[in-house]
Amino acid sequence: MDKKRKSIIAGNAVSRIYDWPLGGYKQKVLVEGKKDNLPIVITLHGGPGTPIPFSVGCRGLFPEFTDRFIMVYWDQLGCGVNNCVIDDNFTIDSFVQMTIDLVREIKKRYPGQKVYIFAMSWGSILSAKILEADSHMVDGVVVWGQIIKDVFFNEEVINTLENSRIPRKNLEAIKGIRKESVSPKEFQMLAAGIRKYTSGYQNKAGKKAAAGKIIKGLFTSPDYKIKDFKAIMINGYQKNQSLWKEIIYLDLSKLLSGVQIPYIILQGDTDIVTSAAEASRLAETADNDNLKCEIVKNSGHLPGREGMDRVFEKLCLFEQ
């Protein structure tokens, strides 16, 4: 760990890992901020099971965020520092309850302070569904890549692949996948097709996020062991099927249309994993001033540099 990072950590009044029972499972959560009276941002990563860019291994890595907010980094059960096997008894609601418990723990320790959420992709399911339990559980939400409905299985995905350079054999194989019987191997084939032949995941025209810096930071983290670093990608979700079987049938349209707190959706313009077009339509037809959607140019499902800058900007606007 370099001197600059050590200095950032030393300068933070809040810098602690907690062991909290979330959903009945003891889990590590990093809480970090320059001052103890700042507004709070709870991060909900994507995946399921991909704690990037924010994770328990990020102590001292994001001073631009920790100077303005108390950041809460949680490797969701089954990945990173909280790696364990996620079998098919786990449901979306299992993780919603963990998220609710996390919000309650934070509010218990920081009573009266504003609590916001930043969620990505899978994490956006959690940020939406906790509002079913309590419509004012948090003070505001910013999402990159909101899951709404028909993930992967929609005409936009097929049309985009048809207009790409994907080999005909691969395209026909993808067209033959059936939602009701999709296998893990078929999921991988579908995701690989989008990743390799479209800008659905990453848009090459946009400036990339500092992935190398983040990976190096996680590898040299004072809070990660080698096994935790490996469990960013190879973890307890490898054989799970129950979560994706729920995700592909999910429809959050009604829930999102009725949100009672500021809920800002940021979508990359070429994102077809979580459709930018669908998010725009929902925000336009919801007739709800709390629900906003902005499309970020030259961006896909994974935020680049401009995407992360826009996330930071929107979080800061909550405090103005």
JSON list of N, CA and C in Angstrom, two decimals, residues 228-289:
[
{"chain": "A", "resi": 228, "resn": "ASP", "atom": "N", "xyz": [-9.87, -13.40, -0.55]},
{"chain": "A", "resi": 228, "resn": "ASP", "atom": "CA", "xyz": [-10.93, -12.40, -0.71]},
{"chain": "A", "resi": 228, "resn": "ASP", "atom": "C", "xyz": [-10.85, -11.74, -2.08]},
{"chain": "A", "resi": 229, "resn": "PHE", "atom": "N", "xyz": [-9.60, -11.46, -2.50]},
{"chain": "A", "resi": 229, "resn": "PHE", "atom": "CA", "xyz": [-9.38, -10.87, -3.82]},
{"chain": "A", "resi": 229, "resn": "PHE", "atom": "C", "xyz": [-9.88, -11.81, -4.92]},
{"chain": "A", "resi": 230, "resn": "LYS", "atom": "N", "xyz": [-9.56, -13.09, -4.80]},
{"chain": "A", "resi": 230, "resn": "LYS", "atom": "CA", "xyz": [-10.02, -14.07, -5.80]},
{"chain": "A", "resi": 230, "resn": "LYS", "atom": "C", "xyz": [-11.54, -14.16, -5.83]},
{"chain": "A", "resi": 231, "resn": "ALA", "atom": "N", "xyz": [-12.14, -13.99, -4.64]},
{"chain": "A", "resi": 231, "resn": "ALA", "atom": "CA", "xyz": [-13.60, -14.14, -4.52]},
{"chain": "A", "resi": 231, "resn": "ALA", "atom": "C", "xyz": [-14.37, -12.94, -5.04]},
{"chain": "A", "resi": 232, "resn": "ILE", "atom": "N", "xyz": [-13.67, -11.97, -5.62]},
{"chain": "A", "resi": 232, "resn": "ILE", "atom": "CA", "xyz": [-14.37, -10.90, -6.35]},
{"chain": "A", "resi": 232, "resn": "ILE", "atom": "C", "xyz": [-15.07, -11.50, -7.57]},
{"chain": "A", "resi": 233, "resn": "MET", "atom": "N", "xyz": [-14.42, -12.47, -8.22]},
{"chain": "A", "resi": 233, "resn": "MET", "atom": "CA", "xyz": [-14.96, -13.06, -9.44]},
{"chain": "A", "resi": 233, "resn": "MET", "atom": "C", "xyz": [-15.32, -14.54, -9.29]},
{"chain": "A", "resi": 234, "resn": "ILE", "atom": "N", "xyz": [-14.45, -15.29, -8.62]},
{"chain": "A", "resi": 234, "resn": "ILE", "atom": "CA", "xyz": [-14.69, -16.73, -8.46]},
{"chain": "A", "resi": 234, "resn": "ILE", "atom": "C", "xyz": [-15.15, -16.95, -7.03]},
{"chain": "A", "resi": 235, "resn": "ASN", "atom": "N", "xyz": [-16.44, -17.16, -6.87]},
{"chain": "A", "resi": 235, "resn": "ASN", "atom": "CA", "xyz": [-17.00, -17.14, -5.52]},
{"chain": "A", "resi": 235, "resn": "ASN", "atom": "C", "xyz": [-18.22, -18.05, -5.39]},
{"chain": "A", "resi": 236, "resn": "GLY", "atom": "N", "xyz": [-18.96, -17.85, -4.31]},
{"chain": "A", "resi": 236, "resn": "GLY", "atom": "CA", "xyz": [-20.06, -18.73, -3.96]},
{"chain": "A", "resi": 236, "resn": "GLY", "atom": "C", "xyz": [-21.27, -18.69, -4.87]},
{"chain": "A", "resi": 237, "resn": "TYR", "atom": "N", "xyz": [-21.23, -17.84, -5.90]},
{"chain": "A", "resi": 237, "resn": "TYR", "atom": "CA", "xyz": [-22.35, -17.75, -6.84]},
{"chain": "A", "resi": 237, "resn": "TYR", "atom": "C", "xyz": [-22.19, -18.66, -8.05]},
{"chain": "A", "resi": 238, "resn": "GLN", "atom": "N", "xyz": [-21.07, -19.37, -8.13]},
{"chain": "A", "resi": 238, "resn": "GLN", "atom": "CA", "xyz": [-20.73, -20.11, -9.35]},
{"chain": "A", "resi": 238, "resn": "GLN", "atom": "C", "xyz": [-21.81, -21.11, -9.78]},
{"chain": "A", "resi": 239, "resn": "LYS", "atom": "N", "xyz": [-22.44, -21.76, -8.80]},
{"chain": "A", "resi": 239, "resn": "LYS", "atom": "CA", "xyz": [-23.43, -22.78, -9.14]},
{"chain": "A", "resi": 239, "resn": "LYS", "atom": "C", "xyz": [-24.86, -22.36, -8.85]},
{"chain": "A", "resi": 240, "resn": "ASN", "atom": "N", "xyz": [-25.04, -21.13, -8.40]},
{"chain": "A", "resi": 240, "resn": "ASN", "atom": "CA", "xyz": [-26.39, -20.68, -8.07]},
{"chain": "A", "resi": 240, "resn": "ASN", "atom": "C", "xyz": [-27.23, -20.46, -9.33]},
{"chain": "A", "resi": 241, "resn": "GLN", "atom": "N", "xyz": [-28.45, -20.96, -9.31]},
{"chain": "A", "resi": 241, "resn": "GLN", "atom": "CA", "xyz": [-29.39, -20.73, -10.41]},
{"chain": "A", "resi": 241, "resn": "GLN", "atom": "C", "xyz": [-30.66, -20.02, -9.94]},
{"chain": "A", "resi": 242, "resn": "SER", "atom": "N", "xyz": [-30.93, -20.09, -8.64]},
{"chain": "A", "resi": 242, "resn": "SER", "atom": "CA", "xyz": [-32.21, -19.59, -8.13]},
{"chain": "A", "resi": 242, "resn": "SER", "atom": "C", "xyz": [-32.37, -18.09, -8.34]},
{"chain": "A", "resi": 243, "resn": "LEU", "atom": "N", "xyz": [-31.29, -17.32, -8.16]},
{"chain": "A", "resi": 243, "resn": "LEU", "atom": "CA", "xyz": [-31.40, -15.87, -8.27]},
{"chain": "A", "resi": 243, "resn": "LEU", "atom": "C", "xyz": [-31.71, -15.43, -9.69]},
{"chain": "A", "resi": 244, "resn": "TRP", "atom": "N", "xyz": [-30.98, -15.99, -10.66]},
{"chain": "A", "resi": 244, "resn": "TRP", "atom": "CA", "xyz": [-31.22, -15.59, -12.04]},
{"chain": "A", "resi": 244, "resn": "TRP", "atom": "C", "xyz": [-32.58, -16.05, -12.54]},
{"chain": "A", "resi": 245, "resn": "LYS", "atom": "N", "xyz": [-33.07, -17.17, -12.03]},
{"chain": "A", "resi": 245, "resn": "LYS", "atom": "CA", "xyz": [-34.41, -17.62, -12.42]},
{"chain": "A", "resi": 245, "resn": "LYS", "atom": "C", "xyz": [-35.47, -16.62, -11.97]},
{"chain": "A", "resi": 246, "resn": "GLU", "atom": "N", "xyz": [-35.22, -15.96, -10.83]},
{"chain": "A", "resi": 246, "resn": "GLU", "atom": "CA", "xyz": [-36.12, -14.90, -10.38]},
{"chain": "A", "resi": 246, "resn": "GLU", "atom": "C", "xyz": [-35.92, -13.62, -11.19]},
{"chain": "A", "resi": 247, "resn": "ILE", "atom": "N", "xyz": [-34.66, -13.27, -11.42]},
{"chain": "A", "resi": 247, "resn": "ILE", "atom": "CA", "xyz": [-34.35, -12.00, -12.09]},
{"chain": "A", "resi": 247, "resn": "ILE", "atom": "C", "xyz": [-35.00, -11.91, -13.46]},
{"chain": "A", "resi": 248, "resn": "ILE", "atom": "N", "xyz": [-34.95, -12.98, -14.24]},
{"chain": "A", "resi": 248, "resn": "ILE", "atom": "CA", "xyz": [-35.45, -12.90, -15.62]},
{"chain": "A", "resi": 248, "resn": "ILE", "atom": "C", "xyz": [-36.97, -12.78, -15.69]},
{"chain": "A", "resi": 249, "resn": "TYR", "atom": "N", "xyz": [-37.66, -13.09, -14.59]},
{"chain": "A", "resi": 249, "resn": "TYR", "atom": "CA", "xyz": [-39.12, -12.94, -14.57]},
{"chain": "A", "resi": 249, "resn": "TYR", "atom": "C", "xyz": [-39.56, -11.70, -13.79]},
{"chain": "A", "resi": 250, "resn": "LEU", "atom": "N", "xyz": [-38.61, -10.94, -13.30]},
{"chain": "A", "resi": 250, "resn": "LEU", "atom": "CA", "xyz": [-38.90, -9.78, -12.47]},
{"chain": "A", "resi": 250, "resn": "LEU", "atom": "C", "xyz": [-39.49, -8.64, -13.29]},
{"chain": "A", "resi": 251, "resn": "ASP", "atom": "N", "xyz": [-40.42, -7.91, -12.69]},
{"chain": "A", "resi": 251, "resn": "ASP", "atom": "CA", "xyz": [-40.93, -6.68, -13.30]},
{"chain": "A", "resi": 251, "resn": "ASP", "atom": "C", "xyz": [-41.10, -5.64, -12.20]},
{"chain": "A", "resi": 252, "resn": "LEU", "atom": "N", "xyz": [-40.20, -4.67, -12.17]},
{"chain": "A", "resi": 252, "resn": "LEU", "atom": "CA", "xyz": [-40.20, -3.63, -11.14]},
{"chain": "A", "resi": 252, "resn": "LEU", "atom": "C", "xyz": [-40.88, -2.34, -11.60]},
{"chain": "A", "resi": 253, "resn": "SER", "atom": "N", "xyz": [-41.55, -2.39, -12.74]},
{"chain": "A", "resi": 253, "resn": "SER", "atom": "CA", "xyz": [-42.13, -1.17, -13.33]},
{"chain": "A", "resi": 253, "resn": "SER", "atom": "C", "xyz": [-43.08, -0.47, -12.36]},
{"chain": "A", "resi": 254, "resn": "LYS", "atom": "N", "xyz": [-44.02, -1.20, -11.79]},
{"chain": "A", "resi": 254, "resn": "LYS", "atom": "CA", "xyz": [-45.02, -0.60, -10.90]},
{"chain": "A", "resi": 254, "resn": "LYS", "atom": "C", "xyz": [-44.36, -0.03, -9.65]},
{"chain": "A", "resi": 255, "resn": "LEU", "atom": "N", "xyz": [-43.45, -0.78, -9.07]},
{"chain": "A", "resi": 255, "resn": "LEU", "atom": "CA", "xyz": [-42.76, -0.34, -7.86]},
{"chain": "A", "resi": 255, "resn": "LEU", "atom": "C", "xyz": [-41.98, 0.95, -8.12]},
{"chain": "A", "resi": 256, "resn": "LEU", "atom": "N", "xyz": [-41.22, 0.98, -9.20]},
{"chain": "A", "resi": 256, "resn": "LEU", "atom": "CA", "xyz": [-40.41, 2.16, -9.52]},
{"chain": "A", "resi": 256, "resn": "LEU", "atom": "C", "xyz": [-41.28, 3.37, -9.87]},
{"chain": "A", "resi": 257, "resn": "SER", "atom": "N", "xyz": [-42.38, 3.12, -10.54]},
{"chain": "A", "resi": 257, "resn": "SER", "atom": "CA", "xyz": [-43.28, 4.22, -10.92]},
{"chain": "A", "resi": 257, "resn": "SER", "atom": "C", "xyz": [-43.85, 4.95, -9.71]},
{"chain": "A", "resi": 258, "resn": "GLY", "atom": "N", "xyz": [-43.92, 4.25, -8.58]},
{"chain": "A", "resi": 258, "resn": "GLY", "atom": "CA", "xyz": [-44.53, 4.85, -7.40]},
{"chain": "A", "resi": 258, "resn": "GLY", "atom": "C", "xyz": [-43.56, 5.27, -6.31]},
{"chain": "A", "resi": 259, "resn": "VAL", "atom": "N", "xyz": [-42.27, 5.38, -6.61]},
{"chain": "A", "resi": 259, "resn": "VAL", "atom": "CA", "xyz": [-41.30, 5.72, -5.56]},
{"chain": "A", "resi": 259, "resn": "VAL", "atom": "C", "xyz": [-41.63, 7.07, -4.94]},
{"chain": "A", "resi": 260, "resn": "GLN", "atom": "N", "xyz": [-41.43, 7.16, -3.62]},
{"chain": "A", "resi": 260, "resn": "GLN", "atom": "CA", "xyz": [-41.78, 8.37, -2.87]},
{"chain": "A", "resi": 260, "resn": "GLN", "atom": "C", "xyz": [-40.56, 9.16, -2.40]},
{"chain": "A", "resi": 261, "resn": "ILE", "atom": "N", "xyz": [-39.39, 8.75, -2.84]},
{"chain": "A", "resi": 261, "resn": "ILE", "atom": "CA", "xyz": [-38.15, 9.48, -2.55]},
{"chain": "A", "resi": 261, "resn": "ILE", "atom": "C", "xyz": [-37.45, 9.76, -3.88]},
{"chain": "A", "resi": 262, "resn": "PRO", "atom": "N", "xyz": [-36.51, 10.71, -3.93]},
{"chain": "A", "resi": 262, "resn": "PRO", "atom": "CA", "xyz": [-35.76, 10.93, -5.18]},
{"chain": "A", "resi": 262, "resn": "PRO", "atom": "C", "xyz": [-35.04, 9.66, -5.62]},
{"chain": "A", "resi": 263, "resn": "TYR", "atom": "N", "xyz": [-35.30, 9.24, -6.84]},
{"chain": "A", "resi": 263, "resn": "TYR", "atom": "CA", "xyz": [-34.74, 7.99, -7.37]},
{"chain": "A", "resi": 263, "resn": "TYR", "atom": "C", "xyz": [-34.24, 8.29, -8.78]},
{"chain": "A", "resi": 264, "resn": "ILE", "atom": "N", "xyz": [-32.92, 8.38, -8.92]},
{"chain": "A", "resi": 264, "resn": "ILE", "atom": "CA", "xyz": [-32.30, 8.80, -10.18]},
{"chain": "A", "resi": 264, "resn": "ILE", "atom": "C", "xyz": [-31.66, 7.60, -10.87]},
{"chain": "A", "resi": 265, "resn": "ILE", "atom": "N", "xyz": [-32.12, 7.32, -12.07]},
{"chain": "A", "resi": 265, "resn": "ILE", "atom": "CA", "xyz": [-31.59, 6.21, -12.87]},
{"chain": "A", "resi": 265, "resn": "ILE", "atom": "C", "xyz": [-30.66, 6.78, -13.94]},
{"chain": "A", "resi": 266, "resn": "LEU", "atom": "N", "xyz": [-29.43, 6.30, -13.95]},
{"chain": "A", "resi": 266, "resn": "LEU", "atom": "CA", "xyz": [-28.46, 6.63, -15.00]},
{"chain": "A", "resi": 266, "resn": "LEU", "atom": "C", "xyz": [-28.26, 5.38, -15.85]},
{"chain": "A", "resi": 267, "resn": "GLN", "atom": "N", "xyz": [-28.39, 5.52, -17.16]},
{"chain": "A", "resi": 267, "resn": "GLN", "atom": "CA", "xyz": [-28.24, 4.37, -18.06]},
{"chain": "A", "resi": 267, "resn": "GLN", "atom": "C", "xyz": [-27.29, 4.73, -19.19]},
{"chain": "A", "resi": 268, "resn": "GLY", "atom": "N", "xyz": [-26.39, 3.81, -19.51]},
{"chain": "A", "resi": 268, "resn": "GLY", "atom": "CA", "xyz": [-25.55, 3.99, -20.68]},
{"chain": "A", "resi": 268, "resn": "GLY", "atom": "C", "xyz": [-26.39, 3.91, -21.94]},
{"chain": "A", "resi": 269, "resn": "ASP", "atom": "N", "xyz": [-26.07, 4.72, -22.94]},
{"chain": "A", "resi": 269, "resn": "ASP", "atom": "CA", "xyz": [-26.91, 4.78, -24.14]},
{"chain": "A", "resi": 269, "resn": "ASP", "atom": "C", "xyz": [-26.90, 3.50, -24.96]},
{"chain": "A", "resi": 270, "resn": "THR", "atom": "N", "xyz": [-25.85, 2.68, -24.82]},
{"chain": "A", "resi": 270, "resn": "THR", "atom": "CA", "xyz": [-25.80, 1.43, -25.57]},
{"chain": "A", "resi": 270, "resn": "THR", "atom": "C", "xyz": [-26.03, 0.21, -24.68]},
{"chain": "A", "resi": 271, "resn": "ASP", "atom": "N", "xyz": [-26.51, 0.44, -23.47]},
{"chain": "A", "resi": 271, "resn": "ASP", "atom": "CA", "xyz": [-26.79, -0.65, -22.54]},
{"chain": "A", "resi": 271, "resn": "ASP", "atom": "C", "xyz": [-28.04, -1.41, -23.01]},
{"chain": "A", "resi": 272, "resn": "ILE", "atom": "N", "xyz": [-27.87, -2.69, -23.33]},
{"chain": "A", "resi": 272, "resn": "ILE", "atom": "CA", "xyz": [-29.03, -3.53, -23.65]},
{"chain": "A", "resi": 272, "resn": "ILE", "atom": "C", "xyz": [-29.21, -4.61, -22.59]},
{"chain": "A", "resi": 273, "resn": "VAL", "atom": "N", "xyz": [-28.27, -4.70, -21.65]},
{"chain": "A", "resi": 273, "resn": "VAL", "atom": "CA", "xyz": [-28.42, -5.65, -20.54]},
{"chain": "A", "resi": 273, "resn": "VAL", "atom": "C", "xyz": [-29.56, -5.17, -19.65]},
{"chain": "A", "resi": 274, "resn": "THR", "atom": "N", "xyz": [-29.47, -3.91, -19.24]},
{"chain": "A", "resi": 274, "resn": "THR", "atom": "CA", "xyz": [-30.60, -3.23, -18.60]},
{"chain": "A", "resi": 274, "resn": "THR", "atom": "C", "xyz": [-30.95, -2.08, -19.52]},
{"chain": "A", "resi": 275, "resn": "SER", "atom": "N", "xyz": [-32.02, -2.23, -20.24]},
{"chain": "A", "resi": 275, "resn": "SER", "atom": "CA", "xyz": [-32.32, -1.38, -21.39]},
{"chain": "A", "resi": 275, "resn": "SER", "atom": "C", "xyz": [-32.45, 0.10, -21.07]},
{"chain": "A", "resi": 276, "resn": "ALA", "atom": "N", "xyz": [-31.64, 0.91, -21.77]},
{"chain": "A", "resi": 276, "resn": "ALA", "atom": "CA", "xyz": [-31.74, 2.36, -21.65]},
{"chain": "A", "resi": 276, "resn": "ALA", "atom": "C", "xyz": [-33.09, 2.84, -22.16]},
{"chain": "A", "resi": 277, "resn": "ALA", "atom": "N", "xyz": [-33.57, 2.23, -23.24]},
{"chain": "A", "resi": 277, "resn": "ALA", "atom": "CA", "xyz": [-34.86, 2.62, -23.81]},
{"chain": "A", "resi": 277, "resn": "ALA", "atom": "C", "xyz": [-35.99, 2.34, -22.84]},
{"chain": "A", "resi": 278, "resn": "GLU", "atom": "N", "xyz": [-35.94, 1.20, -22.18]},
{"chain": "A", "resi": 278, "resn": "GLU", "atom": "CA", "xyz": [-36.99, 0.83, -21.22]},
{"chain": "A", "resi": 278, "resn": "GLU", "atom": "C", "xyz": [-36.99, 1.78, -20.03]},
{"chain": "A", "resi": 279, "resn": "ALA", "atom": "N", "xyz": [-35.80, 2.14, -19.53]},
{"chain": "A", "resi": 279, "resn": "ALA", "atom": "CA", "xyz": [-35.71, 3.06, -18.39]},
{"chain": "A", "resi": 279, "resn": "ALA", "atom": "C", "xyz": [-36.26, 4.43, -18.75]},
{"chain": "A", "resi": 280, "resn": "SER", "atom": "N", "xyz": [-35.94, 4.91, -19.96]},
{"chain": "A", "resi": 280, "resn": "SER", "atom": "CA", "xyz": [-36.46, 6.21, -20.41]},
{"chain": "A", "resi": 280, "resn": "SER", "atom": "C", "xyz": [-37.97, 6.19, -20.51]},
{"chain": "A", "resi": 281, "resn": "ARG", "atom": "N", "xyz": [-38.52, 5.12, -21.08]},
{"chain": "A", "resi": 281, "resn": "ARG", "atom": "CA", "xyz": [-39.98, 5.00, -21.22]},
{"chain": "A", "resi": 281, "resn": "ARG", "atom": "C", "xyz": [-40.66, 5.02, -19.86]},
{"chain": "A", "resi": 282, "resn": "LEU", "atom": "N", "xyz": [-40.09, 4.29, -18.91]},
{"chain": "A", "resi": 282, "resn": "LEU", "atom": "CA", "xyz": [-40.69, 4.22, -17.58]},
{"chain": "A", "resi": 282, "resn": "LEU", "atom": "C", "xyz": [-40.72, 5.58, -16.92]},
{"chain": "A", "resi": 283, "resn": "ALA", "atom": "N", "xyz": [-39.61, 6.30, -16.97]},
{"chain": "A", "resi": 283, "resn": "ALA", "atom": "CA", "xyz": [-39.54, 7.62, -16.34]},
{"chain": "A", "resi": 283, "resn": "ALA", "atom": "C", "xyz": [-40.52, 8.60, -16.99]},
{"chain": "A", "resi": 284, "resn": "GLU", "atom": "N", "xyz": [-40.68, 8.48, -18.31]},
{"chain": "A", "resi": 284, "resn": "GLU", "atom": "CA", "xyz": [-41.58, 9.39, -19.03]},
{"chain": "A", "resi": 284, "resn": "GLU", "atom": "C", "xyz": [-43.05, 9.12, -18.73]},
{"chain": "A", "resi": 285, "resn": "THR", "atom": "N", "xyz": [-43.40, 7.86, -18.56]},
{"chain": "A", "resi": 285, "resn": "THR", "atom": "CA", "xyz": [-44.81, 7.49, -18.39]},
{"chain": "A", "resi": 285, "resn": "THR", "atom": "C", "xyz": [-45.24, 7.40, -16.93]},
{"chain": "A", "resi": 286, "resn": "ALA", "atom": "N", "xyz": [-44.30, 7.43, -16.01]},
{"chain": "A", "resi": 286, "resn": "ALA", "atom": "CA", "xyz": [-44.63, 7.23, -14.59]},
{"chain": "A", "resi": 286, "resn": "ALA", "atom": "C", "xyz": [-45.40, 8.40, -13.99]},
{"chain": "A", "resi": 287, "resn": "ASP", "atom": "N", "xyz": [-45.22, 9.60, -14.54]},
{"chain": "A", "resi": 287, "resn": "ASP", "atom": "CA", "xyz": [-45.87, 10.80, -14.00]},
{"chain": "A", "resi": 287, "resn": "ASP", "atom": "C", "xyz": [-45.54, 10.95, -12.51]},
{"chain": "A", "resi": 288, "resn": "ASN", "atom": "N", "xyz": [-44.24, 10.86, -12.21]},
{"chain": "A", "resi": 288, "resn": "ASN", "atom": "CA", "xyz": [-43.76, 10.91, -10.83]},
{"chain": "A", "resi": 288, "resn": "ASN", "atom": "C", "xyz": [-42.49, 11.75, -10.80]},
{"chain": "A", "resi": 289, "resn": "ASP", "atom": "N", "xyz": [-42.55, 12.89, -10.15]},
{"chain": "A", "resi": 289, "resn": "ASP", "atom": "CA", "xyz": [-41.39, 13.80, -10.10]},
{"chain": "A", "resi": 289, "resn": "ASP", "atom": "C", "xyz": [-40.20, 13.20, -9.36]}
]
